[in-house]
């Protein structure tokens, strides 16, 4: 039996799972939509991974990251739960030890990580607005009647991207509508949108950060060729996009799970697991905390959200 | 009988209540309820949208105090937008239909005895001046002692052996401070608790992380408004250095400012308002000493600190130290703060290991 390690990255839009072996080779991976239900999507993900995984392997460690990391960490009894910034940096550094800048645009957040000599020196995350993230792109794609996957190809066709006021998603959308009604071709609008994502990212997240090559671009949006093109154009540097760029967070957390293994063996059998959450509001004081109780097979494992520690 | 109340910040309602209850023994002091979600909801509802967050917190507590029956509110004003809190809040409260009086003791960070005398007479014209001087002295000492002990707690709470031992002892001390009789009593109590704090068992490893917290004063001093930042840092076994406290603002600021200006003269020449210039100098201090990271916190729309942020960024770049910026608002999400903080610890730990 050989050892392997599972990393799960549960983002707002997509859920990513990766299984690596002792040499950090990817033996199985999957990428599915979260669809607002992290518990179910992880169950689905594990089913897919189980089929892909060779019978010779046993899972020696599980790590979770992404916005639902705590919940899924409880569900899978993960041996490590880490934030996505660390996971992305670790994942990237395993494959690209010399990297200096990581640009990452995900579903609901975008980040920049600066690295020097293999350690993170600084990072930033978008604070307030969704302009410049993947969910804005996907909602606009839906509105224009195009698959997000084809977005990049459309953008590459354009020779004259329109200018879009992209400070804020709402204003950007009204500007987009206006440009479409005036009669600009679809390609130019899409290209303008891709460019606005880049500009927004650099003005918002990348503000005050020194972007030094080599640069790698990750997250779901890195699959969009249009955005990559405009990053190259505006930064005037070469941008590396790994074929596994969308899985980098999951790879990173799998590497961390390997480092923190505790000798336990885990199973991927989660189909029959009953994992429930119950939400209620505590009216004990005027804080009115929103509480969440988490049950694993009808057994209370944790409760979150209490300010005073009553629960 | 006047019913006096005041907005609160951190634990400082204890010395304030102590002082007022001794100056006005025949009047009633109404203690503001603890800040909760309801406070900030009330404050946000009736404040201008883009005012700094402390305005919303203080307005919220004021409304809660008035609901509890207060009719006289005490407020002060500092050297930034804080300078017009009292006037604006009075107008908002009047518009809401509350019949109350706002006593503004300090304008633009400056005041004098004659003015305070005049205002105190408005509350109760029979108040005793000698008593006021005596109890003010005790109260100021109390604030000083509280700040000294808080500093010690901040350095050690992350390494306590028994969970909650520091907080429990602090609560005990504050409870005793409420019923102090005279200065000697205060001094003895302080010494007693200082000894007790020193005797609390801690385990401090040599390779511990040290973080300095700088930023806007209210957000730093009121734990609810910074989402209990210091508590979550302590949980990760981090030593915390914080400069701002009430004692600093009252007695040291004017003196320190000149020192700070000299110390960081390459970064600023003119005052930036409120604590912004102090924070620039502190940032340089933290970078030059063995601190691993800096956290800069402010309330949203705090103009002086916004002006200081690029300079702090520049200092951090020169010294290659990480800075984490937080801007707290009534609509900040707790999850976002947690993710950023977690990444910050990880980063500092990785740097320390290398």
XYZ file of C-alpha atoms in Angstrom:
665
model
C 0.000 0.000 0.000
C 1.256 3.448 -0.923
C 0.428 6.613 0.980
C -1.456 9.535 -0.499
C -2.933 12.797 0.731
C -6.163 14.578 -0.077
C -6.542 18.319 -0.369
C -9.968 19.907 -0.734
C -10.464 23.563 -1.660
C -14.080 24.621 -1.250
C -14.551 27.972 -2.885
C -17.636 30.075 -3.357
C -18.195 28.903 -6.928
C -16.186 25.727 -7.382
C -14.987 22.849 -5.252
C -11.588 21.408 -6.023
C -10.096 18.128 -4.830
C -6.598 16.778 -5.372
C -4.875 13.599 -4.242
C -1.089 13.634 -4.218
C 1.472 10.966 -3.416
C 4.668 11.249 -1.383
C 6.529 12.897 -4.264
C 3.828 15.566 -4.723
C 2.617 13.976 -7.983
C -1.066 14.458 -8.666
C -2.730 11.045 -8.865
C -6.327 12.175 -8.989
C -8.062 15.510 -9.222
C -11.506 16.915 -9.781
C -13.160 20.288 -10.236
C -16.913 20.692 -9.768
C -19.328 23.534 -9.032
C -20.207 24.245 -5.410
C -23.721 25.447 -6.272
C -24.210 26.953 -2.844
C -24.081 23.634 -1.064
C -20.560 22.806 0.101
C -21.536 19.631 1.974
C -23.204 18.004 -1.004
C -20.595 19.123 -3.476
C -17.819 17.679 -1.322
C -19.716 14.386 -1.111
C -19.972 14.384 -4.889
C -16.306 15.292 -5.215
C -15.235 12.410 -2.998
C -17.281 9.954 -5.065
C -15.499 11.100 -8.215
C -12.083 10.966 -6.571
C -12.758 7.497 -5.172
C -13.398 6.169 -8.644
C -10.275 7.776 -10.036
C -8.031 6.585 -7.216
C -5.969 3.425 -7.606
C -6.807 0.713 -5.060
C -3.141 0.545 -4.021
C -3.309 3.874 -2.255
C -4.453 4.709 1.234
C -5.209 8.212 2.405
C -2.939 9.324 5.209
C -3.944 12.937 5.522
C -6.753 15.335 4.644
C -6.532 19.107 4.430
C -9.241 21.661 3.730
C -9.041 25.257 2.562
C -11.284 27.830 0.917
C -14.228 29.696 2.363
C -15.977 26.558 3.659
C -12.783 25.113 5.126
C -13.966 24.984 8.725
C -17.235 23.241 7.972
C -15.758 20.686 5.616
C -12.790 20.264 7.937
C -15.222 19.083 10.600
C -17.068 16.894 8.159
C -13.956 15.128 6.860
C -12.191 15.218 10.248
C -9.300 16.851 8.426
C -5.913 16.907 10.098
C -5.255 20.425 8.837
C -7.512 23.392 8.090
C -5.748 26.412 6.640
C -6.655 29.664 4.944
C -6.442 29.898 1.173
C -3.597 32.434 1.112
C -1.157 30.058 2.778
C -2.461 27.102 0.775
C -1.971 28.888 -2.538
C 1.535 29.997 -1.647
C 2.597 26.519 -0.488
C 1.062 24.868 -3.544
C 2.792 27.227 -5.934
C 6.137 26.999 -4.181
C 6.166 23.200 -4.495
C 6.161 23.499 -8.273
C 7.767 26.902 -8.792
C 10.294 27.482 -6.002
C 11.619 30.689 -7.600
C 8.306 32.472 -8.000
C 8.127 36.065 -6.711
C 4.524 37.126 -7.264
C 1.287 35.160 -7.205
C -1.786 36.785 -8.682
C -4.940 34.936 -7.798
C -8.484 35.692 -8.874
C -11.129 33.398 -7.529
C -14.888 33.380 -7.389
C -15.554 35.878 -4.641
C -12.128 37.117 -3.709
C -8.875 38.024 -5.295
C -5.475 38.152 -3.723
C -1.883 39.010 -4.393
C 0.959 37.206 -2.639
C 4.532 38.471 -2.724
C 7.275 35.938 -2.141
C 10.980 36.312 -1.556
C 13.428 33.431 -1.108
C 10.591 30.969 -0.754
C 8.707 32.757 2.018
C 5.675 35.017 1.873
C 6.698 38.592 2.524
C 3.410 40.329 1.956
C -0.103 39.696 0.726
C -3.349 41.514 0.155
C -6.933 40.509 -0.434
C -9.760 42.498 -1.965
C -11.648 44.236 0.786
C -14.992 45.550 -0.220
C -16.047 45.006 -3.764
C -16.573 42.099 -6.113
C -15.490 44.092 -9.162
C -12.459 42.182 -10.359
C -13.486 38.702 -9.274
C -14.751 35.629 -11.025
C -18.356 35.864 -9.902
C -18.707 39.184 -11.700
C -17.403 37.597 -14.886
C -19.734 34.622 -14.614
C -22.793 36.769 -13.927
C -21.969 38.949 -16.923
C -21.403 35.875 -19.072
C -24.848 34.629 -18.155
C -26.334 37.993 -19.041
C -24.628 37.994 -22.422
C -25.685 34.398 -23.057
C -22.184 32.965 -23.318
C -20.514 30.170 -21.353
C -17.806 31.453 -19.028
C -15.471 28.881 -20.547
C -15.740 30.561 -23.972
C -15.249 34.032 -22.601
C -11.515 34.119 -23.240
C -11.811 33.079 -26.876
C -14.311 35.850 -27.521
C -12.044 38.390 -25.870
C -9.065 37.359 -28.020
C -11.046 38.069 -31.189
C -11.480 41.717 -30.323
C -9.121 44.331 -31.672
C -10.650 47.287 -29.940
C -11.787 46.605 -26.358
C -14.336 49.105 -25.065
C -13.574 51.157 -21.983
C -15.728 50.220 -19.022
C -16.178 52.182 -15.823
C -15.257 49.335 -13.540
C -14.930 50.856 -10.108
C -17.950 48.954 -8.927
C -19.859 45.951 -10.282
C -23.179 47.735 -10.371
C -21.869 50.717 -12.325
C -19.797 48.447 -14.531
C -22.918 46.517 -15.401
C -24.907 49.598 -16.296
C -21.998 50.767 -18.402
C -21.919 47.375 -20.114
C -25.612 47.530 -20.855
C -25.186 51.010 -22.229
C -22.302 49.967 -24.487
C -24.302 47.019 -25.786
C -27.375 49.161 -26.484
C -25.262 51.718 -28.314
C -24.175 48.946 -30.625
C -20.680 47.835 -29.786
C -19.928 44.271 -30.937
C -19.987 41.516 -28.346
C -16.294 40.690 -28.645
C -15.266 44.233 -27.858
C -17.503 44.364 -24.827
C -16.171 41.064 -23.515
C -12.611 42.150 -24.118
C -13.328 45.402 -22.312
C -14.745 43.438 -19.414
C -11.617 41.283 -19.200
C -9.459 44.381 -19.273
C -11.525 46.042 -16.580
C -11.025 43.011 -14.321
C -7.264 43.402 -14.675
C -7.323 47.144 -14.078
C -9.555 46.758 -11.087
C -7.368 44.056 -9.628
C -4.225 46.124 -10.011
C -5.829 49.283 -8.636
C -7.556 47.618 -5.735
C -5.642 44.549 -4.584
C -2.280 45.290 -6.147
C -2.160 48.867 -4.916
C 1.175 49.737 -3.331
C 2.575 46.262 -3.995
C 5.675 45.823 -6.075
C 5.003 43.159 -8.693
C 8.311 41.440 -9.493
C 8.753 38.671 -12.070
C 8.500 35.690 -12.260
C 4.738 36.095 -11.944
C 2.221 33.283 -11.819
C -1.505 33.737 -12.309
C -3.963 31.369 -10.633
C -7.520 30.783 -9.602
C -10.497 30.009 -11.778
C -10.177 33.255 -13.737
C -6.658 32.311 -14.886
C -8.355 29.897 -17.300
C -9.708 32.950 -19.099
C -7.269 33.735 -21.901
C -8.532 37.275 -22.255
C -7.661 38.217 -18.704
C -4.214 36.620 -19.070
C -3.622 38.600 -22.243
C -4.419 41.916 -20.593
C -2.313 41.109 -17.550
C 0.619 40.548 -19.895
C -0.139 43.721 -21.767
C -0.543 45.968 -18.752
C 2.256 44.575 -16.580
C 4.572 44.212 -19.601
C 5.878 40.987 -18.108
C 5.480 37.346 -18.922
C 2.762 35.612 -16.923
C 2.991 31.925 -16.105
C -0.303 30.045 -16.098
C 0.046 26.482 -14.898
C -2.257 23.851 -16.355
C -3.299 23.095 -12.761
C -3.603 26.745 -11.810
C -7.215 26.294 -10.698
C -6.162 23.440 -8.378
C -3.216 25.180 -6.733
C -5.009 25.830 -3.436
C -6.038 22.187 -3.158
C -2.509 21.048 -3.985
C -1.093 23.375 -1.355
C -3.372 22.089 1.356
C -2.617 18.488 0.355
C 1.100 19.238 0.741
C 0.395 20.716 4.160
C -1.675 17.653 5.092
C 1.321 15.522 4.158
C 3.598 17.604 6.364
C 1.196 17.345 9.282
C 0.263 13.673 8.981
C -0.454 12.016 12.271
C -0.513 8.340 11.337
C -4.290 8.075 10.927
C -5.791 6.524 7.839
C -8.843 8.176 6.319
C -11.563 6.815 4.117
C -13.318 8.515 1.232
C -16.614 6.856 2.099
C -18.902 9.758 2.927
C -22.049 8.783 1.062
C -23.907 7.632 4.147
C -22.619 10.326 6.447
C -25.344 12.489 7.900
C -23.939 15.966 8.186
C -26.364 18.647 9.215
C -26.234 22.254 10.281
C -28.926 24.048 12.208
C -29.053 27.815 12.356
C -30.823 29.822 15.021
C -30.666 33.215 16.651
C -29.851 33.548 20.326
C -31.993 36.174 22.028
C -30.206 36.080 25.330
C -28.765 39.610 24.991
C -29.017 42.419 22.458
C -26.101 41.033 20.447
C -28.587 38.610 18.866
C -25.814 36.324 17.676
C -26.543 34.158 14.685
C -25.572 30.693 15.789
C -24.852 27.604 13.812
C -24.895 24.145 15.341
C -23.164 21.387 13.470
C -24.175 17.758 13.747
C -22.179 14.828 12.447
C -24.313 11.686 12.395
C -26.758 13.402 14.782
C -23.997 14.179 17.226
C -23.243 17.823 18.014
C -19.633 18.465 17.009
C -19.375 22.239 17.175
C -21.314 25.469 17.298
C -20.182 28.778 15.857
C -21.060 32.420 16.025
C -21.407 32.996 19.735
C -19.859 36.219 20.985
C -20.039 35.470 24.703
C -19.118 31.810 24.685
C -22.483 30.587 25.944
C -22.666 28.014 23.170
C -31.604 65.425 40.237
C -29.653 65.121 37.035
C -29.147 61.781 35.408
C -25.679 61.809 33.874
C -24.354 59.390 31.335
C -21.544 59.139 28.791
C -20.552 56.971 25.846
C -18.158 54.251 26.739
C -14.898 52.895 25.457
C -13.112 49.795 26.708
C -12.911 49.587 30.498
C -12.638 53.314 30.992
C -16.224 53.628 32.130
C -15.020 52.491 35.566
C -12.793 55.497 36.349
C -15.277 57.823 34.662
C -18.178 56.566 36.744
C -15.992 56.746 39.826
C -15.125 60.376 39.183
C -18.631 61.537 38.325
C -20.267 59.743 41.232
C -17.905 61.521 43.634
C -18.216 64.969 42.087
C -21.998 64.752 41.907
C -22.960 62.571 44.882
C -26.570 63.722 44.775
C -27.081 62.997 41.105
C -27.510 59.695 39.419
C -24.872 58.245 37.115
C -26.325 55.957 34.485
C -23.823 53.468 33.183
C -24.062 52.849 29.485
C -24.951 49.254 28.637
C -22.236 47.134 27.107
C -21.762 47.695 23.391
C -23.646 45.067 21.423
C -24.902 44.639 17.898
C -27.946 46.688 18.821
C -25.734 49.680 19.707
C -24.088 49.787 16.337
C -27.380 49.173 14.553
C -28.915 52.162 16.311
C -25.837 54.267 15.629
C -25.705 53.371 11.954
C -29.374 54.042 11.507
C -29.197 57.638 12.684
C -25.678 58.648 11.594
C -24.589 60.140 8.287
C -23.464 57.209 6.167
C -19.849 58.204 5.612
C -19.010 59.383 9.084
C -16.259 57.484 10.907
C -17.415 54.407 12.795
C -16.691 55.680 16.357
C -19.361 58.309 15.746
C -21.849 55.534 15.119
C -20.802 53.614 18.215
C -20.968 56.645 20.478
C -24.283 57.790 19.047
C -25.643 54.276 19.553
C -24.584 54.204 23.209
C -25.993 57.693 23.724
C -29.378 56.578 22.483
C -29.236 53.511 24.702
C -28.347 55.716 27.694
C -31.237 58.052 26.953
C -33.562 55.065 26.751
C -32.328 54.100 30.199
C -33.401 57.496 31.487
C -30.352 59.742 31.236
C -30.887 63.437 30.552
C -27.335 64.816 30.499
C -24.642 63.328 28.321
C -20.946 64.045 28.517
C -18.904 64.088 25.335
C -15.527 65.386 24.268
C -13.844 66.369 21.043
C -10.442 65.690 19.548
C -8.314 66.988 16.741
C -9.983 65.342 13.767
C -13.609 64.759 12.846
C -13.963 63.836 16.515
C -13.929 67.600 17.038
C -17.532 67.994 15.962
C -19.006 64.812 17.431
C -20.691 66.601 20.329
C -22.453 69.272 18.267
C -23.582 66.910 15.559
C -24.744 64.247 17.969
C -26.689 66.834 19.945
C -28.446 67.915 16.773
C -29.243 64.345 15.747
C -30.584 63.487 19.197
C -32.704 66.648 19.268
C -34.091 65.799 15.833
C -34.987 62.351 17.122
C -37.027 64.014 19.837
C -34.863 63.292 22.859
C -34.818 66.057 25.407
C -31.240 65.994 26.551
C -28.277 68.211 27.253
C -24.842 67.465 25.887
C -21.901 68.721 27.912
C -18.852 69.066 25.684
C -15.820 69.206 27.945
C -13.067 69.340 25.340
C -12.961 70.957 21.920
C -10.201 70.114 19.454
C -8.323 68.329 22.214
C -8.101 71.512 24.291
C -9.863 72.693 27.379
C -9.317 74.781 30.517
C -10.396 74.721 34.109
C -12.669 77.730 33.802
C -14.678 76.085 31.062
C -15.019 72.798 32.933
C -16.100 74.714 36.019
C -18.783 76.499 34.029
C -20.048 73.267 32.506
C -20.052 71.364 35.782
C -22.100 74.149 37.290
C -24.682 73.526 34.603
C -24.989 69.939 35.801
C -25.177 70.800 39.478
C -24.349 74.291 40.665
C -23.539 73.091 44.178
C -20.651 70.833 43.209
C -17.480 71.078 45.292
C -14.353 72.282 43.538
C -11.926 70.891 46.095
C -13.518 67.468 45.913
C -13.379 67.633 42.144
C -9.660 68.313 42.162
C -9.016 65.544 44.668
C -11.085 62.910 42.893
C -9.768 63.922 39.488
C -6.297 63.228 40.795
C -7.334 59.778 42.016
C -9.146 59.013 38.768
C -6.182 59.973 36.641
C -3.962 57.771 38.748
C -6.476 54.978 38.364
C -6.358 55.357 34.596
C -2.579 55.270 34.726
C -2.511 52.100 36.809
C -5.085 50.431 34.599
C -2.983 51.237 31.550
C 0.185 49.896 33.138
C -1.547 46.653 34.034
C -3.145 46.406 30.599
C 0.299 46.729 29.040
C 1.554 43.874 31.165
C -1.479 41.771 30.271
C -0.966 42.387 26.568
C 2.601 41.164 26.760
C 1.770 38.032 28.686
C -1.801 36.914 28.085
C -0.809 34.870 25.041
C 1.405 32.693 27.184
C -0.806 32.066 30.205
C -0.675 28.553 31.622
C -4.251 28.518 32.825
C -6.720 29.745 30.244
C -8.591 32.844 31.323
C -6.463 33.520 34.401
C -5.482 37.013 33.261
C -8.970 38.064 32.304
C -10.411 36.801 35.564
C -7.866 38.644 37.650
C -8.391 41.823 35.660
C -12.115 41.680 36.243
C -11.472 41.208 39.939
C -9.196 44.234 39.972
C -11.640 46.454 38.107
C -14.359 45.445 40.509
C -12.224 46.566 43.411
C -11.333 49.809 41.655
C -15.001 50.734 41.613
C -15.058 51.084 45.395
C -11.731 52.777 46.097
C -11.548 55.034 49.164
C -8.828 57.592 48.719
C -5.479 57.565 47.025
C -3.604 55.351 49.505
C -6.243 52.683 49.114
C -5.941 52.875 45.343
C -2.171 52.627 45.406
C -2.239 49.621 47.740
C -4.838 47.845 45.623
C -2.818 48.514 42.494
C 0.385 47.172 44.065
C -1.486 44.117 45.346
C -2.840 43.262 41.921
C 0.410 44.035 40.160
C 2.063 41.424 42.367
C -0.749 38.990 41.641
C -0.307 39.530 37.914
C 3.429 38.987 38.167
C 2.762 35.755 40.019
C 0.434 34.377 37.353
C 2.223 31.546 35.655
C 3.247 32.091 32.048
C 5.410 30.248 29.620
C 7.219 32.563 27.239
C 9.283 30.850 24.560
C 12.292 32.713 23.167
C 11.061 32.368 19.614
C 7.692 33.988 20.201
C 6.005 36.270 17.711
C 5.741 39.945 18.563
C 3.243 42.200 16.862
C 2.700 45.915 17.233
C -0.788 47.345 16.875
C -1.111 50.914 15.687
C -4.010 52.903 14.357
C -7.021 55.005 15.148
C -7.618 55.453 18.859
C -11.239 54.458 19.397
C -11.033 51.326 17.276
C -7.872 50.314 19.105
C -9.272 50.882 22.567
C -12.798 49.503 22.200
C -12.475 45.739 21.714
C -15.995 45.321 20.316
C -15.243 47.695 17.464
C -12.093 45.807 16.434
C -13.801 42.426 16.640
C -11.690 41.408 19.659
C -8.480 41.555 17.666
C -6.218 41.430 20.709
C -8.037 38.394 22.043
C -7.613 36.455 18.831
C -3.945 37.423 18.657
C -3.455 36.194 22.215
C -5.048 32.888 21.289
C -2.239 32.390 18.802
C 0.403 33.017 21.470
C 1.563 36.377 20.257
C 3.026 39.165 22.308
C 1.231 42.421 21.629
C 2.562 45.946 21.805
C 0.078 48.788 21.771
C 0.915 52.421 22.314
C -2.408 54.207 22.492
C -4.241 54.382 25.783
C -6.071 57.117 27.651
C -3.083 57.997 29.792
C -1.040 58.504 26.649
C -3.685 60.703 25.092
C -4.091 62.854 28.185
C -0.529 63.382 29.360
C 2.069 62.020 26.995
C 0.826 62.917 23.538
C 1.907 66.556 23.509
C 5.355 65.710 24.830
C 5.847 62.608 22.700
C 4.794 64.352 19.541
C 7.983 66.425 19.409
C 10.065 63.326 19.970
C 8.172 61.465 17.293
C 8.582 64.295 14.834
C 12.327 64.285 15.313
C 12.524 60.502 15.206
C 10.618 60.123 11.939
C 11.486 63.440 10.338
C 12.218 61.838 6.958
C 8.620 60.653 6.763
C 6.528 63.592 7.904
C 7.024 67.253 8.499
C 3.612 68.566 9.480
C 1.035 66.994 11.799
C -1.442 64.776 9.972
C -4.180 65.174 12.535
C -5.317 62.912 15.372
C -2.859 60.062 15.938
C -1.702 59.677 12.357
C 1.745 61.223 12.753
C 2.305 59.312 15.986
C 1.484 56.106 14.165
C 4.047 56.798 11.468
C 6.764 57.218 14.071
C 5.552 54.142 15.935
C 5.670 52.169 12.727
C 9.315 53.145 12.309
C 9.977 52.193 15.915
C 8.389 48.766 15.456
C 10.366 48.185 12.269
C 13.669 49.117 13.866
C 13.070 46.921 16.876
C 12.561 43.174 16.929
C 8.863 43.125 16.103
C 7.770 40.559 13.544
C 4.807 42.377 12.127
C 2.561 45.396 12.363
C -1.205 45.563 12.322
C -2.713 48.897 11.434
C -6.374 49.264 12.320
C -8.776 52.085 11.742
C -12.436 52.700 11.408
C -13.670 53.186 7.880
C -13.477 56.778 6.643
C -10.930 57.826 9.275
C -9.239 60.558 7.266
C -6.000 61.103 9.226
C -5.185 57.397 9.183
C -5.944 57.156 5.475
C -3.313 59.836 5.030
C -0.847 57.868 7.137
C -1.346 54.552 5.352
C 0.822 55.146 2.258
C 3.641 56.428 4.461
C 3.360 53.354 6.694
C 3.459 51.210 3.571
C 6.624 52.951 2.489
C 8.318 52.478 5.859
C 7.367 48.810 5.870
C 8.800 48.405 2.378
C 12.089 50.003 3.372
C 12.471 47.788 6.408
C 10.908 44.714 4.747
C 8.367 44.199 7.520
C 4.848 42.968 6.861
C 1.928 45.258 7.644
C -1.678 44.181 7.759
C -4.283 46.890 7.257
C -7.768 46.590 8.661
C -10.625 48.971 8.181
C -13.517 48.229 10.492
C -17.033 49.239 9.717
C -20.486 48.345 10.936
C -20.732 46.026 7.938
C -17.382 44.247 8.201
C -17.573 40.495 7.886
C -15.972 38.495 10.635
C -14.915 35.706 8.274
C -12.899 38.084 6.150
C -10.996 39.308 9.188
C -10.303 35.759 10.319
C -8.929 34.661 6.952
C -6.588 37.629 6.741
C -5.418 37.266 10.311
C -4.777 33.548 9.898
C -2.735 34.175 6.788
C -0.827 36.839 8.682
C 0.146 34.430 11.479
C 1.173 31.799 8.961
C 3.296 34.301 7.117
C 4.991 35.548 10.285
C 5.668 32.012 11.432
C 7.167 31.069 8.077
C 9.394 34.128 8.177
C 10.485 33.340 11.719
C 11.395 29.770 10.842
C 13.614 30.746 7.937
